[in-house]
CSV table of C-alpha atoms and ligand atoms in Angstrom, one decimal:
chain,number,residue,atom,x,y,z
G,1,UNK,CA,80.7,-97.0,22.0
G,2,UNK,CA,80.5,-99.9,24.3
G,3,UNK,CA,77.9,-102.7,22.5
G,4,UNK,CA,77.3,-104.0,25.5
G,5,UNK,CA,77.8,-107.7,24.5
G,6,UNK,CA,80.9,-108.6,27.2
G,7,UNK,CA,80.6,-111.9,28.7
G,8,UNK,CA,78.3,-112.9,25.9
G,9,UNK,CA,79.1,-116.1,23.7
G,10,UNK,CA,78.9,-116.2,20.2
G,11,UNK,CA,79.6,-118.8,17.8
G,12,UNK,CA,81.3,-117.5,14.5
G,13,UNK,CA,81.4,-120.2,11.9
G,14,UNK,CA,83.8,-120.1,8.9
G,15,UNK,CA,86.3,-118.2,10.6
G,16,UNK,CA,89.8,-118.8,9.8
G,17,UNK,CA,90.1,-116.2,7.5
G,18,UNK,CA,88.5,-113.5,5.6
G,19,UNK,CA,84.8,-112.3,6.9
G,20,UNK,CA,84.5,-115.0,9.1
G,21,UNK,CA,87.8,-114.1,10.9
G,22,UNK,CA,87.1,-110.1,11.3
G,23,UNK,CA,83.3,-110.8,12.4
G,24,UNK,CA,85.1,-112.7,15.1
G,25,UNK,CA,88.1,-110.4,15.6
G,26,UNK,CA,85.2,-107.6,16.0
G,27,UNK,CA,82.7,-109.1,18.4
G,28,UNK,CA,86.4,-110.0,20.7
G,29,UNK,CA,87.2,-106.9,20.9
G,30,UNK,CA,84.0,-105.9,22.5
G,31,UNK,CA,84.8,-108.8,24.9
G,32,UNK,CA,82.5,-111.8,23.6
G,33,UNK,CA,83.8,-115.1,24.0
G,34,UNK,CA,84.2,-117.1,20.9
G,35,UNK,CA,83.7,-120.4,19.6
G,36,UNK,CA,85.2,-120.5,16.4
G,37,UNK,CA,85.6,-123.3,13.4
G,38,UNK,CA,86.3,-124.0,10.2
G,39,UNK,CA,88.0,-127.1,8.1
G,40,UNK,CA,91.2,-126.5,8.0
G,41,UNK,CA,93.0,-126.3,11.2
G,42,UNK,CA,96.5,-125.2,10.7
G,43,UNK,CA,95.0,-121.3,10.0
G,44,UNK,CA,92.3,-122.3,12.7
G,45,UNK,CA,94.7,-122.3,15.4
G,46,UNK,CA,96.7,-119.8,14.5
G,47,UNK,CA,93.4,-117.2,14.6
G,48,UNK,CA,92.4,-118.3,17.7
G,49,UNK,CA,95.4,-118.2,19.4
G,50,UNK,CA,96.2,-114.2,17.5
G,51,UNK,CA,92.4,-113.3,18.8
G,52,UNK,CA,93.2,-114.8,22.4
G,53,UNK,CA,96.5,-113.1,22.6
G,54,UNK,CA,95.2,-109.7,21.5
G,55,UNK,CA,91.4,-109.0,23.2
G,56,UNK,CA,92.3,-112.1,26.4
G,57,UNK,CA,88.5,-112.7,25.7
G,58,UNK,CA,88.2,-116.8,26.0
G,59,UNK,CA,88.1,-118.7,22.4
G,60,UNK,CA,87.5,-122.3,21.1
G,61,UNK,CA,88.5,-124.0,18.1
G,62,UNK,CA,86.6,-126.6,16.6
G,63,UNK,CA,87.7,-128.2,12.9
G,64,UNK,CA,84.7,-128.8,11.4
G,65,UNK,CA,82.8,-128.4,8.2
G,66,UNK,CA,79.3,-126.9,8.5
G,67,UNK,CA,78.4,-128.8,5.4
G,68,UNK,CA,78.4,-131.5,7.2
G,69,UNK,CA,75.2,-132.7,9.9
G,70,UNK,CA,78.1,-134.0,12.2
G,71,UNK,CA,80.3,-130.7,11.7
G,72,UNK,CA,77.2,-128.5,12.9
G,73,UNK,CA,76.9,-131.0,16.3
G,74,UNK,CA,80.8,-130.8,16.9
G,75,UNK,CA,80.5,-127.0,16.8
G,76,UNK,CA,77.1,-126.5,18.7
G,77,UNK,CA,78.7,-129.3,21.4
G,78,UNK,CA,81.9,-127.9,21.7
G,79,UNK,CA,79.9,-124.6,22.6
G,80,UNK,CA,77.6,-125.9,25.1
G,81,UNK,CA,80.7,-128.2,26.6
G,82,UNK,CA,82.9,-125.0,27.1
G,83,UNK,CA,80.4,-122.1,27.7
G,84,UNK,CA,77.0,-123.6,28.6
G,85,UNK,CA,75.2,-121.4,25.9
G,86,UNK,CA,75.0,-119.6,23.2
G,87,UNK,CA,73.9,-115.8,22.4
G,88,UNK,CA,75.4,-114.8,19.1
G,89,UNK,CA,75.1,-117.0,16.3
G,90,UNK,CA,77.4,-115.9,13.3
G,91,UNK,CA,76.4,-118.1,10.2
G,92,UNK,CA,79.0,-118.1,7.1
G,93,UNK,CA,81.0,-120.7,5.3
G,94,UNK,CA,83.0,-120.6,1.8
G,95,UNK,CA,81.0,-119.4,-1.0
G,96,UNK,CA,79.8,-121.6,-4.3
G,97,UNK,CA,82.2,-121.8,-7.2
G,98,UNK,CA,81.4,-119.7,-10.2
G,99,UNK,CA,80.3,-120.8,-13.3
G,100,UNK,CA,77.2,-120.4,-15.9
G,101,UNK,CA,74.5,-122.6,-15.3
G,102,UNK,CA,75.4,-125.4,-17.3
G,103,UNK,CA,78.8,-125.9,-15.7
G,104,UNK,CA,76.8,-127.1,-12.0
G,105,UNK,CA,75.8,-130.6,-12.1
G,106,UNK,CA,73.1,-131.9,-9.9
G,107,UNK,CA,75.7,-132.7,-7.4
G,108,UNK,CA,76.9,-128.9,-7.2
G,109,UNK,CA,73.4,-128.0,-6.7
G,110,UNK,CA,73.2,-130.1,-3.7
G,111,UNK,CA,76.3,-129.1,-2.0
G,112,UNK,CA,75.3,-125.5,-2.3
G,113,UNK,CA,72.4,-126.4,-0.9
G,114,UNK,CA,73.8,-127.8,2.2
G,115,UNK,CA,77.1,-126.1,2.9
G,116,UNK,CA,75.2,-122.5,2.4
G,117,UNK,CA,71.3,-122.6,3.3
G,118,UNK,CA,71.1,-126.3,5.2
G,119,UNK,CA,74.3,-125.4,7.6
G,120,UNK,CA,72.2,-122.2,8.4
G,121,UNK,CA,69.1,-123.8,9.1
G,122,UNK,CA,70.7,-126.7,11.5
G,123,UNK,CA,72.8,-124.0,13.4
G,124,UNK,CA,69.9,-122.2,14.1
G,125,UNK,CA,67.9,-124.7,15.0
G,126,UNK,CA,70.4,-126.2,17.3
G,127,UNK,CA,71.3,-122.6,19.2
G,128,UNK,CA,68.0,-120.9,19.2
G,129,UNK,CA,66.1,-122.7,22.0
G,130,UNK,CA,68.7,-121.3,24.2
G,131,UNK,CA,68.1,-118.1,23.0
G,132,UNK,CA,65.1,-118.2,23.7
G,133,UNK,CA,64.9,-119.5,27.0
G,134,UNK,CA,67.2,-116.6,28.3
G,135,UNK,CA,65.0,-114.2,25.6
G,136,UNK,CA,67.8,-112.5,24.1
G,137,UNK,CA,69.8,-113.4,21.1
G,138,UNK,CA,71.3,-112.2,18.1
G,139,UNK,CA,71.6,-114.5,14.7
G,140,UNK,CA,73.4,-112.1,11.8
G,141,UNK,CA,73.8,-114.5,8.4
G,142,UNK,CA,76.9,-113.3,6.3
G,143,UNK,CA,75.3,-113.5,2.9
G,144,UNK,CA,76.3,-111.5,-0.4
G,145,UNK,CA,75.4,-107.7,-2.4
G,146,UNK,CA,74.0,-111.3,-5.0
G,147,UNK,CA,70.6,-111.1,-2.9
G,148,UNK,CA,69.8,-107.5,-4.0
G,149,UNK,CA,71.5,-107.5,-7.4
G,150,UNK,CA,72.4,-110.6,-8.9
G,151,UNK,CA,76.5,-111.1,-9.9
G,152,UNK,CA,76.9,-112.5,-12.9
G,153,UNK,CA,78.3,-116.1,-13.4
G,154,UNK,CA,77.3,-116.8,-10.0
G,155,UNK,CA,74.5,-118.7,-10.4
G,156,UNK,CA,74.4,-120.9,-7.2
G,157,UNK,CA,75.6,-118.1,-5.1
G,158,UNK,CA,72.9,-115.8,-6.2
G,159,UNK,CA,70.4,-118.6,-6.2
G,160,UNK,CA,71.3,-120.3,-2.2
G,161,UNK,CA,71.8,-116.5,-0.7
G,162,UNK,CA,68.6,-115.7,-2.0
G,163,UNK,CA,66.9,-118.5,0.1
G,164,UNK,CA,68.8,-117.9,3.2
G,165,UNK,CA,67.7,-114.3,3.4
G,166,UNK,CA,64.0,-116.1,2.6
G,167,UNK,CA,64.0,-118.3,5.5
G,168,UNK,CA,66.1,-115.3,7.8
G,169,UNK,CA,63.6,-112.8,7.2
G,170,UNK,CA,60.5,-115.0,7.9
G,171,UNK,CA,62.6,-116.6,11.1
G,172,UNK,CA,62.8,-113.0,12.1
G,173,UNK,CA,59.2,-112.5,12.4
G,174,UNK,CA,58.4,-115.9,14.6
G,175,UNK,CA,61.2,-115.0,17.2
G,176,UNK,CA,60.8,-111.2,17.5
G,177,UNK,CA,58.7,-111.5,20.9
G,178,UNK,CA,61.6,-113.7,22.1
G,179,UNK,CA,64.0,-111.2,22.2
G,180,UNK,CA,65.9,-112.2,19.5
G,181,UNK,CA,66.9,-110.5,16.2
G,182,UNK,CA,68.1,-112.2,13.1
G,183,UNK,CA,69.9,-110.2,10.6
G,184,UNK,CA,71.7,-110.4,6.8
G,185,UNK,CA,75.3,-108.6,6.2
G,186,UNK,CA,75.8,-108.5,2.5
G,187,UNK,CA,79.3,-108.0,1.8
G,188,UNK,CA,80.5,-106.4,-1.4
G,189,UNK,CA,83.8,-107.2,-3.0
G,190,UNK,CA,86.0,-106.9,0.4
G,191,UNK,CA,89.7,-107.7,0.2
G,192,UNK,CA,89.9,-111.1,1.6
G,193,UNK,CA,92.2,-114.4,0.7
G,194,UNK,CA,89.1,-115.8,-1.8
G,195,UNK,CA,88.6,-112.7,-3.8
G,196,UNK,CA,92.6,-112.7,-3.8
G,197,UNK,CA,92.3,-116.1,-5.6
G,198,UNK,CA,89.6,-114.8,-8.0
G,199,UNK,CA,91.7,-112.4,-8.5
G,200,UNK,CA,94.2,-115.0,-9.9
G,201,UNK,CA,91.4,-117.1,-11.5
G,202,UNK,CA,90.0,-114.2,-13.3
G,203,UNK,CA,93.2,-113.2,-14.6
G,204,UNK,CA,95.0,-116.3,-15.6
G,205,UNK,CA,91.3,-117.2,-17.3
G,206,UNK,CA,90.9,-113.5,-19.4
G,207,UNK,CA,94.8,-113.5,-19.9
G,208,UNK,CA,95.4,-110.1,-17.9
G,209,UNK,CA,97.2,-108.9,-14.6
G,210,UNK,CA,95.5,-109.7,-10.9
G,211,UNK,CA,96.1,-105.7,-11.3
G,212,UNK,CA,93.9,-105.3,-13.9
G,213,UNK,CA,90.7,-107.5,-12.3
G,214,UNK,CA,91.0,-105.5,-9.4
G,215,UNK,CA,90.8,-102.5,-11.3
G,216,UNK,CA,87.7,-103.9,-13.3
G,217,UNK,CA,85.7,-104.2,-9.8
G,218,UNK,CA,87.0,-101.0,-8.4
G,219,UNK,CA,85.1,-99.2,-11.4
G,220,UNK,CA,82.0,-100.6,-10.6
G,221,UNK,CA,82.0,-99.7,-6.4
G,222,UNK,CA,81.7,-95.5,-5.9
G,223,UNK,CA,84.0,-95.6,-3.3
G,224,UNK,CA,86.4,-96.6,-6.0
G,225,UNK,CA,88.7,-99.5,-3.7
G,226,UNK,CA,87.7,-103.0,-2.6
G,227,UNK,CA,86.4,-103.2,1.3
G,228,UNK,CA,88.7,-104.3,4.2
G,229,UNK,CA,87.1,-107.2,6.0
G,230,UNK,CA,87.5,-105.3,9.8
G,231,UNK,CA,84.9,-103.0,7.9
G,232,UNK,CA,82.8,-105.9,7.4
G,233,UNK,CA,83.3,-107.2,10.9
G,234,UNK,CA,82.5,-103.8,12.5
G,235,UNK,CA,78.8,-104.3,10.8
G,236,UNK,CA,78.4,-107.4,12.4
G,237,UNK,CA,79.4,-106.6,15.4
G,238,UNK,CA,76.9,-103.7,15.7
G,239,UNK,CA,74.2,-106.2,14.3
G,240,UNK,CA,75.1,-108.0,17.3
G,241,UNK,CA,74.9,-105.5,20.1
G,242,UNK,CA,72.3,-104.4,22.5
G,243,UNK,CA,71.9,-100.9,21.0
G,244,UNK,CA,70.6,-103.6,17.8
G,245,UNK,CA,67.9,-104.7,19.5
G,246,UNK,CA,65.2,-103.1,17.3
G,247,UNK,CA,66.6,-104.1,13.8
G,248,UNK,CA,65.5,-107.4,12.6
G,249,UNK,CA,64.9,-109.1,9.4
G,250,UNK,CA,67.0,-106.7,7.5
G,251,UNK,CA,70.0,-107.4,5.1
G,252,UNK,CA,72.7,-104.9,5.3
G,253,UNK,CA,75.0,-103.8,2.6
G,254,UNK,CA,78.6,-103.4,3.3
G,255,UNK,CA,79.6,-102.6,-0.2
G,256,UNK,CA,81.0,-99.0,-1.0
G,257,UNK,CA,77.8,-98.6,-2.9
G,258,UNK,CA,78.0,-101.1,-5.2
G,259,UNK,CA,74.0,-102.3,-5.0
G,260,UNK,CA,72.4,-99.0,-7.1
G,261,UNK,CA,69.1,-100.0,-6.2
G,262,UNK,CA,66.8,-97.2,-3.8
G,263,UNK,CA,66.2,-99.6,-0.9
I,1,NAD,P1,87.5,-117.0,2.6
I,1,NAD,O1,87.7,-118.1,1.6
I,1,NAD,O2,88.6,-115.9,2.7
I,1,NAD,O3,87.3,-117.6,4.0
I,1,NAD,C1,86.3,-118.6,4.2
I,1,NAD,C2,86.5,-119.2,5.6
I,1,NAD,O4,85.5,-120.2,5.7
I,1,NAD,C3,87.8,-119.9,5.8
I,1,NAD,O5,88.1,-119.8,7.2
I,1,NAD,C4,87.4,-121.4,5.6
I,1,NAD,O6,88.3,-122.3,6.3
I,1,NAD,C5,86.0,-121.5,6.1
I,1,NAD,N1,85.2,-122.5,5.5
I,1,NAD,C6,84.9,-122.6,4.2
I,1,NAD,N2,84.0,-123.6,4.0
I,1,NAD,C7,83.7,-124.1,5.2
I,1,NAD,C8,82.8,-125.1,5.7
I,1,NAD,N3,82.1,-125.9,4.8
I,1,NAD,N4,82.8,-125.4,7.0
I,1,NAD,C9,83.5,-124.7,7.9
I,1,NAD,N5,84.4,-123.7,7.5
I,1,NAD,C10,84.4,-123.4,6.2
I,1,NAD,O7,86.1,-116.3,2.2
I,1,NAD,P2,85.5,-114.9,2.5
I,1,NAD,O8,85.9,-113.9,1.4
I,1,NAD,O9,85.7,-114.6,3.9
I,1,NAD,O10,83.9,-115.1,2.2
I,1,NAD,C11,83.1,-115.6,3.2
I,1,NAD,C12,81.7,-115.8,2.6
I,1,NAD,O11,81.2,-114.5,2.1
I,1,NAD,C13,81.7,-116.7,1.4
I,1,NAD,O12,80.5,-117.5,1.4
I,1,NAD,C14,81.7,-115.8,0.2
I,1,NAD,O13,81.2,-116.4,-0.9
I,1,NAD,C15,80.9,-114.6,0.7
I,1,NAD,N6,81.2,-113.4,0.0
I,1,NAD,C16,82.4,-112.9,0.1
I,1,NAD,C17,82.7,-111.7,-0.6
I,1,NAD,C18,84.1,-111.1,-0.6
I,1,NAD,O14,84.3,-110.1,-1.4
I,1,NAD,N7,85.0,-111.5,0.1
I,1,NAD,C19,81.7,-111.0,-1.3
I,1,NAD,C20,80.4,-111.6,-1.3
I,1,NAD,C21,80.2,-112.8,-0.6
Protein backbone atom coordinates (compact mmCIF):
# COMPACT_ATOMS: atom_id res chain seq x y z
CA UNK A 1 0.00 0.00 0.00
CA UNK A 2 1.22 3.36 -0.97
CA UNK A 3 0.42 5.93 2.18
CA UNK A 4 0.47 8.48 0.10
CA UNK A 5 2.75 10.80 2.29
CA UNK A 6 5.80 11.29 -0.56
CA UNK A 7 7.15 14.71 -0.72
CA UNK A 8 5.79 15.24 2.73
CA UNK A 9 8.12 16.47 5.69
CA UNK A 10 8.16 15.15 8.89
CA UNK A 11 10.09 15.88 11.85
CA UNK A 12 10.97 12.71 13.92
CA UNK A 13 12.56 13.65 17.19
CA UNK A 14 14.64 11.21 19.36
CA UNK A 15 15.77 9.37 16.52
CA UNK A 16 19.19 7.91 16.58
CA UNK A 17 18.20 4.78 17.67
CA UNK A 18 15.52 2.55 18.80
CA UNK A 19 11.63 3.81 18.14
CA UNK A 20 12.67 7.03 17.13
CA UNK A 21 15.02 5.63 14.40
CA UNK A 22 12.42 2.87 12.78
CA UNK A 23 9.43 5.58 12.93
CA UNK A 24 11.87 7.51 10.76
CA UNK A 25 13.26 4.55 8.78
CA UNK A 26 9.37 3.83 8.14
CA UNK A 27 7.85 7.09 7.10
CA UNK A 28 11.44 7.16 4.44
CA UNK A 29 10.57 4.45 2.95
CA UNK A 30 7.25 5.74 1.96
CA UNK A 31 9.41 8.74 0.57
CA UNK A 32 8.92 11.51 3.36
CA UNK A 33 11.70 13.76 3.89
CA UNK A 34 13.13 13.82 7.33
CA UNK A 35 14.41 16.08 9.82
CA UNK A 36 15.86 14.14 12.36
CA UNK A 37 17.69 14.91 15.94
CA UNK A 38 18.75 13.68 18.95
CA UNK A 39 21.84 14.52 21.59
CA UNK A 40 24.30 12.59 20.68
CA UNK A 41 25.71 13.00 17.30
CA UNK A 42 28.09 10.35 16.45
CA UNK A 43 24.87 7.64 16.11
CA UNK A 44 22.99 10.75 14.65
CA UNK A 45 24.98 10.89 11.66
CA UNK A 46 25.48 7.66 11.11
CA UNK A 47 21.29 7.12 10.86
CA UNK A 48 20.87 9.77 8.65
CA UNK A 49 23.39 9.10 6.45
CA UNK A 50 22.14 4.72 6.43
CA UNK A 51 18.33 6.25 5.91
CA UNK A 52 19.74 8.65 3.04
CA UNK A 53 21.68 5.91 1.42
CA UNK A 54 18.89 3.33 1.53
CA UNK A 55 15.19 5.22 0.67
CA UNK A 56 17.45 8.64 -1.31
CA UNK A 57 14.55 10.53 0.37
CA UNK A 58 16.33 13.99 1.66
CA UNK A 59 17.24 13.99 5.61
CA UNK A 60 18.59 16.57 8.22
CA UNK A 61 20.40 16.18 11.28
CA UNK A 62 20.14 18.38 13.98
CA UNK A 63 21.98 17.53 17.66
CA UNK A 64 19.78 18.75 19.92
CA UNK A 65 18.00 17.94 23.16
CA UNK A 66 14.25 18.42 23.16
CA UNK A 67 14.48 18.93 26.81
CA UNK A 68 15.79 21.86 26.25
CA UNK A 69 13.57 25.35 25.00
CA UNK A 70 16.63 26.10 22.62
CA UNK A 71 16.87 22.36 21.40
CA UNK A 72 13.02 22.50 20.24
CA UNK A 73 14.00 26.06 18.19
CA UNK A 74 17.19 24.47 16.63
CA UNK A 75 15.10 21.49 15.48
CA UNK A 76 11.77 23.41 14.30
CA UNK A 77 14.49 26.13 12.56
CA UNK A 78 16.50 23.69 10.95
CA UNK A 79 13.10 22.32 9.52
CA UNK A 80 11.75 25.51 8.20
CA UNK A 81 15.57 26.55 7.01
CA UNK A 82 15.82 23.21 4.86
CA UNK A 83 12.16 22.41 3.89
CA UNK A 84 9.94 25.39 4.43
CA UNK A 85 7.38 23.38 6.46
CA UNK A 86 6.37 20.89 8.33
CA UNK A 87 3.55 17.99 7.95
CA UNK A 88 4.46 15.18 10.22
CA UNK A 89 5.38 15.77 13.58
CA UNK A 90 6.83 12.62 15.42
CA UNK A 91 7.19 13.45 19.18
CA UNK A 92 9.54 11.05 21.44
CA UNK A 93 12.60 11.39 23.48
CA UNK A 94 14.44 8.90 26.12
CA UNK A 95 12.19 7.64 28.71
CA UNK A 96 12.35 8.52 32.71
CA UNK A 97 14.62 6.35 34.86
CA UNK A 98 12.99 3.81 37.01
CA UNK A 99 12.65 3.82 40.51
CA UNK A 100 9.82 3.81 43.37
CA UNK A 101 8.56 7.03 44.28
CA UNK A 102 10.86 7.87 46.87
CA UNK A 103 13.92 7.47 44.80
CA UNK A 104 12.75 10.88 42.36
CA UNK A 105 13.61 14.01 43.96
CA UNK A 106 11.87 17.23 43.11
CA UNK A 107 14.46 17.75 40.46
CA UNK A 108 13.63 14.34 38.65
CA UNK A 109 10.10 15.36 38.72
CA UNK A 110 10.89 18.37 36.80
CA UNK A 111 13.07 16.96 34.19
CA UNK A 112 10.34 14.46 33.44
CA UNK A 113 8.29 17.01 33.11
CA UNK A 114 10.11 18.82 30.51
CA UNK A 115 12.03 16.35 28.50
CA UNK A 116 8.62 14.13 28.12
CA UNK A 117 5.33 16.35 28.29
CA UNK A 118 6.91 20.19 27.91
CA UNK A 119 9.12 19.06 24.71
CA UNK A 120 5.69 17.77 23.30
CA UNK A 121 3.81 20.71 23.97
CA UNK A 122 6.61 23.35 22.46
CA UNK A 123 7.01 21.09 19.24
CA UNK A 124 3.57 21.20 18.70
CA UNK A 125 3.03 24.51 19.28
CA UNK A 126 5.87 25.60 17.09
CA UNK A 127 4.78 23.12 13.89
CA UNK A 128 1.08 23.29 14.08
CA UNK A 129 0.25 26.74 12.61
CA UNK A 130 1.81 25.43 9.49
CA UNK A 131 -0.31 22.63 9.59
CA UNK A 132 -2.90 24.38 9.79
CA UNK A 133 -2.51 26.94 7.27
CA UNK A 134 -2.00 24.19 4.48
CA UNK A 135 -4.99 22.09 6.62
CA UNK A 136 -3.40 18.87 6.67
CA UNK A 137 -1.15 17.44 9.23
CA UNK A 138 -0.40 14.47 11.20
CA UNK A 139 1.12 14.68 14.95
CA UNK A 140 1.57 10.81 16.30
CA UNK A 141 3.20 11.06 20.23
CA UNK A 142 5.32 7.80 20.94
CA UNK A 143 4.13 7.25 24.40
CA UNK A 144 4.09 3.82 26.44
CA UNK A 145 1.52 0.39 27.12
CA UNK A 146 2.20 2.70 31.12
CA UNK A 147 -0.95 4.99 29.90
CA UNK A 148 -3.44 2.02 29.79
CA UNK A 149 -1.85 -0.27 32.49
CA UNK A 150 0.53 1.24 34.75
CA UNK A 151 4.39 -0.70 34.86
CA UNK A 152 5.53 -1.08 37.96
CA UNK A 153 8.56 0.90 39.34
CA UNK A 154 7.96 3.47 36.74
CA UNK A 155 6.45 5.97 38.47
CA UNK A 156 7.37 9.12 36.43
CA UNK A 157 6.96 7.28 33.20
CA UNK A 158 3.47 6.21 34.05
CA UNK A 159 2.72 9.53 35.58
CA UNK A 160 4.30 12.15 32.42
CA UNK A 161 2.74 9.63 29.55
CA UNK A 162 -0.40 9.79 31.24
CA UNK A 163 -0.46 13.71 30.76
CA UNK A 164 0.72 13.71 27.24
CA UNK A 165 -2.06 11.43 26.06
CA UNK A 166 -4.28 14.10 28.31
CA UNK A 167 -3.29 17.13 26.48
CA UNK A 168 -3.05 14.82 22.81
CA UNK A 169 -6.40 13.71 23.11
CA UNK A 170 -7.95 17.11 24.00
CA UNK A 171 -5.47 18.83 21.17
CA UNK A 172 -7.20 16.31 18.92
CA UNK A 173 -10.55 17.67 19.28
CA UNK A 174 -9.60 21.61 18.74
CA UNK A 175 -7.68 20.77 15.34
CA UNK A 176 -9.91 18.06 13.89
CA UNK A 177 -11.75 20.74 11.44
CA UNK A 178 -8.18 21.69 10.41
CA UNK A 179 -7.36 18.68 8.86
CA UNK A 180 -5.10 17.46 11.20
CA UNK A 181 -5.02 14.33 13.34
CA UNK A 182 -3.01 13.79 16.49
CA UNK A 183 -2.35 10.31 17.59
CA UNK A 184 -0.66 8.06 20.65
CA UNK A 185 1.62 4.76 19.66
CA UNK A 186 2.08 2.92 22.89
CA UNK A 187 4.89 0.66 22.54
CA UNK A 188 5.19 -2.47 24.59
CA UNK A 189 8.54 -4.04 25.41
CA UNK A 190 10.13 -3.83 21.80
CA UNK A 191 13.78 -4.90 21.29
CA UNK A 192 15.61 -1.70 21.25
CA UNK A 193 19.28 -0.50 22.71
CA UNK A 194 17.40 0.87 26.23
CA UNK A 195 15.49 -2.16 27.03
CA UNK A 196 18.87 -3.98 26.04
CA UNK A 197 20.37 -1.91 28.96
CA UNK A 198 17.50 -2.78 31.33
CA UNK A 199 18.05 -5.80 30.37
CA UNK A 200 21.58 -5.44 32.02
CA UNK A 201 20.26 -3.29 34.87
CA UNK A 202 17.72 -5.71 35.78
CA UNK A 203 19.98 -8.49 35.87
CA UNK A 204 23.14 -7.26 37.44
CA UNK A 205 20.40 -5.59 40.21
CA UNK A 206 18.24 -9.24 40.84
CA UNK A 207 21.63 -11.19 40.33
CA UNK A 208 20.43 -13.30 37.21
CA UNK A 209 21.24 -13.63 33.36
CA UNK A 210 20.10 -10.65 30.66
CA UNK A 211 18.60 -14.22 29.48
CA UNK A 212 16.55 -14.68 32.26
CA UNK A 213 14.90 -10.86 32.33
CA UNK A 214 14.04 -11.23 28.93
CA UNK A 215 12.43 -14.34 29.66
CA UNK A 216 10.47 -12.78 32.65
CA UNK A 217 8.87 -10.20 30.08
CA UNK A 218 8.31 -12.66 27.42
CA UNK A 219 5.90 -14.47 29.87
CA UNK A 220 3.91 -11.67 30.43
CA UNK A 221 3.26 -10.62 26.29
CA UNK A 222 0.87 -13.50 24.45
CA UNK A 223 2.88 -13.34 21.52
CA UNK A 224 5.51 -14.79 23.76
CA UNK A 225 8.85 -12.58 22.17
CA UNK A 226 9.73 -8.91 22.69
CA UNK A 227 8.60 -6.52 19.55
CA UNK A 228 11.06 -5.38 16.79
CA UNK A 229 11.09 -1.67 16.54
CA UNK A 230 10.36 -1.67 12.33
CA UNK A 231 7.02 -3.18 13.81
CA UNK A 232 6.70 -0.13 15.83
CA UNK A 233 7.65 2.18 13.01
CA UNK A 234 5.23 0.54 10.61
CA UNK A 235 2.34 1.82 13.18
CA UNK A 236 3.46 5.16 12.89
CA UNK A 237 3.83 5.36 9.70
CA UNK A 238 0.18 4.29 8.96
CA UNK A 239 -0.81 6.89 11.80
CA UNK A 240 0.76 9.18 9.48
CA UNK A 241 -0.72 8.44 6.13
CA UNK A 242 -3.55 9.78 4.20
CA UNK A 243 -5.62 6.59 4.36
CA UNK A 244 -5.36 7.90 8.56
CA UNK A 245 -7.12 10.72 8.03
CA UNK A 246 -10.25 9.71 10.06
CA UNK A 247 -8.37 8.38 13.33
CA UNK A 248 -7.66 10.96 15.82
CA UNK A 249 -7.18 11.19 19.49
CA UNK A 250 -6.56 7.54 19.78
CA UNK A 251 -3.53 5.69 21.50
CA UNK A 252 -2.44 2.66 19.75
CA UNK A 253 -1.00 -0.40 21.33
CA UNK A 254 1.98 -1.99 19.65
CA UNK A 255 2.52 -4.55 22.28
CA UNK A 256 1.92 -8.40 21.40
CA UNK A 257 -0.95 -8.11 23.75
CA UNK A 258 0.48 -7.21 26.71
CA UNK A 259 -2.41 -4.43 27.89
CA UNK A 260 -5.32 -7.17 28.92
CA UNK A 261 -7.75 -4.58 29.29
CA UNK A 262 -11.19 -4.70 26.67
CA UNK A 263 -10.54 -1.30 25.02
P1 LIG B 1 16.46 4.41 23.06
O1 LIG B 1 17.19 4.78 24.29
O2 LIG B 1 16.86 3.16 22.35
O3 LIG B 1 16.51 5.62 22.01
C1 LIG B 1 16.24 6.91 22.46
C2 LIG B 1 16.61 7.92 21.38
O4 LIG B 1 16.24 9.21 21.88
C3 LIG B 1 18.09 8.02 21.08
O5 LIG B 1 18.21 8.33 19.72
C4 LIG B 1 18.56 9.23 21.93
O6 LIG B 1 19.67 9.86 21.38
C5 LIG B 1 17.35 10.11 21.84
N1 LIG B 1 17.13 11.04 22.95
C6 LIG B 1 16.97 10.69 24.24
N2 LIG B 1 16.71 11.80 24.98
C7 LIG B 1 16.67 12.85 24.11
C8 LIG B 1 16.46 14.24 24.26
N3 LIG B 1 16.21 14.78 25.45
N4 LIG B 1 16.50 15.03 23.16
C9 LIG B 1 16.76 14.50 21.94
N5 LIG B 1 16.96 13.17 21.75
C10 LIG B 1 16.93 12.36 22.82
O7 LIG B 1 14.92 4.36 23.51
P2 LIG B 1 13.67 3.61 22.82
O8 LIG B 1 13.60 2.23 23.36
O9 LIG B 1 13.69 3.87 21.37
O10 LIG B 1 12.46 4.40 23.53
C11 LIG B 1 11.93 5.60 23.03
C12 LIG B 1 10.85 6.08 23.98
O11 LIG B 1 9.82 5.08 24.08
C13 LIG B 1 11.35 6.30 25.40
O12 LIG B 1 10.70 7.41 25.96
C14 LIG B 1 10.96 5.04 26.10
O13 LIG B 1 10.80 5.22 27.49
C15 LIG B 1 9.63 4.72 25.43
N6 LIG B 1 9.28 3.31 25.55
C16 LIG B 1 10.10 2.35 25.05
C17 LIG B 1 9.74 1.02 25.18
C18 LIG B 1 10.63 -0.09 24.64
O14 LIG B 1 10.37 -1.24 24.96
N7 LIG B 1 11.63 0.19 23.88
C19 LIG B 1 8.55 0.67 25.83
C20 LIG B 1 7.73 1.69 26.32
C21 LIG B 1 8.10 3.01 26.17
Amino acid sequence: MDLGIRGKVAIVVASSRGLGRASAQALAAEGADLLLCARGETALRTTAADIRRTTGVRVVDVVADVGSPAGIADVVRAAEDEFGRVDILVTNAGGPPAGPFESHGPEAWETAVRTNLTSVVELVRACLPGMRARRWGRIVNITSIAVKQPVDNLILSNSVRAAVTGFARTLANEVAPHGITVNNVMPGYTRTARVEELAERTAALEGKTPEAAYEAWESQIPMGRLGEPAEFGAMVAFLCSAQASYTTGASVPVDGGWIRSLL
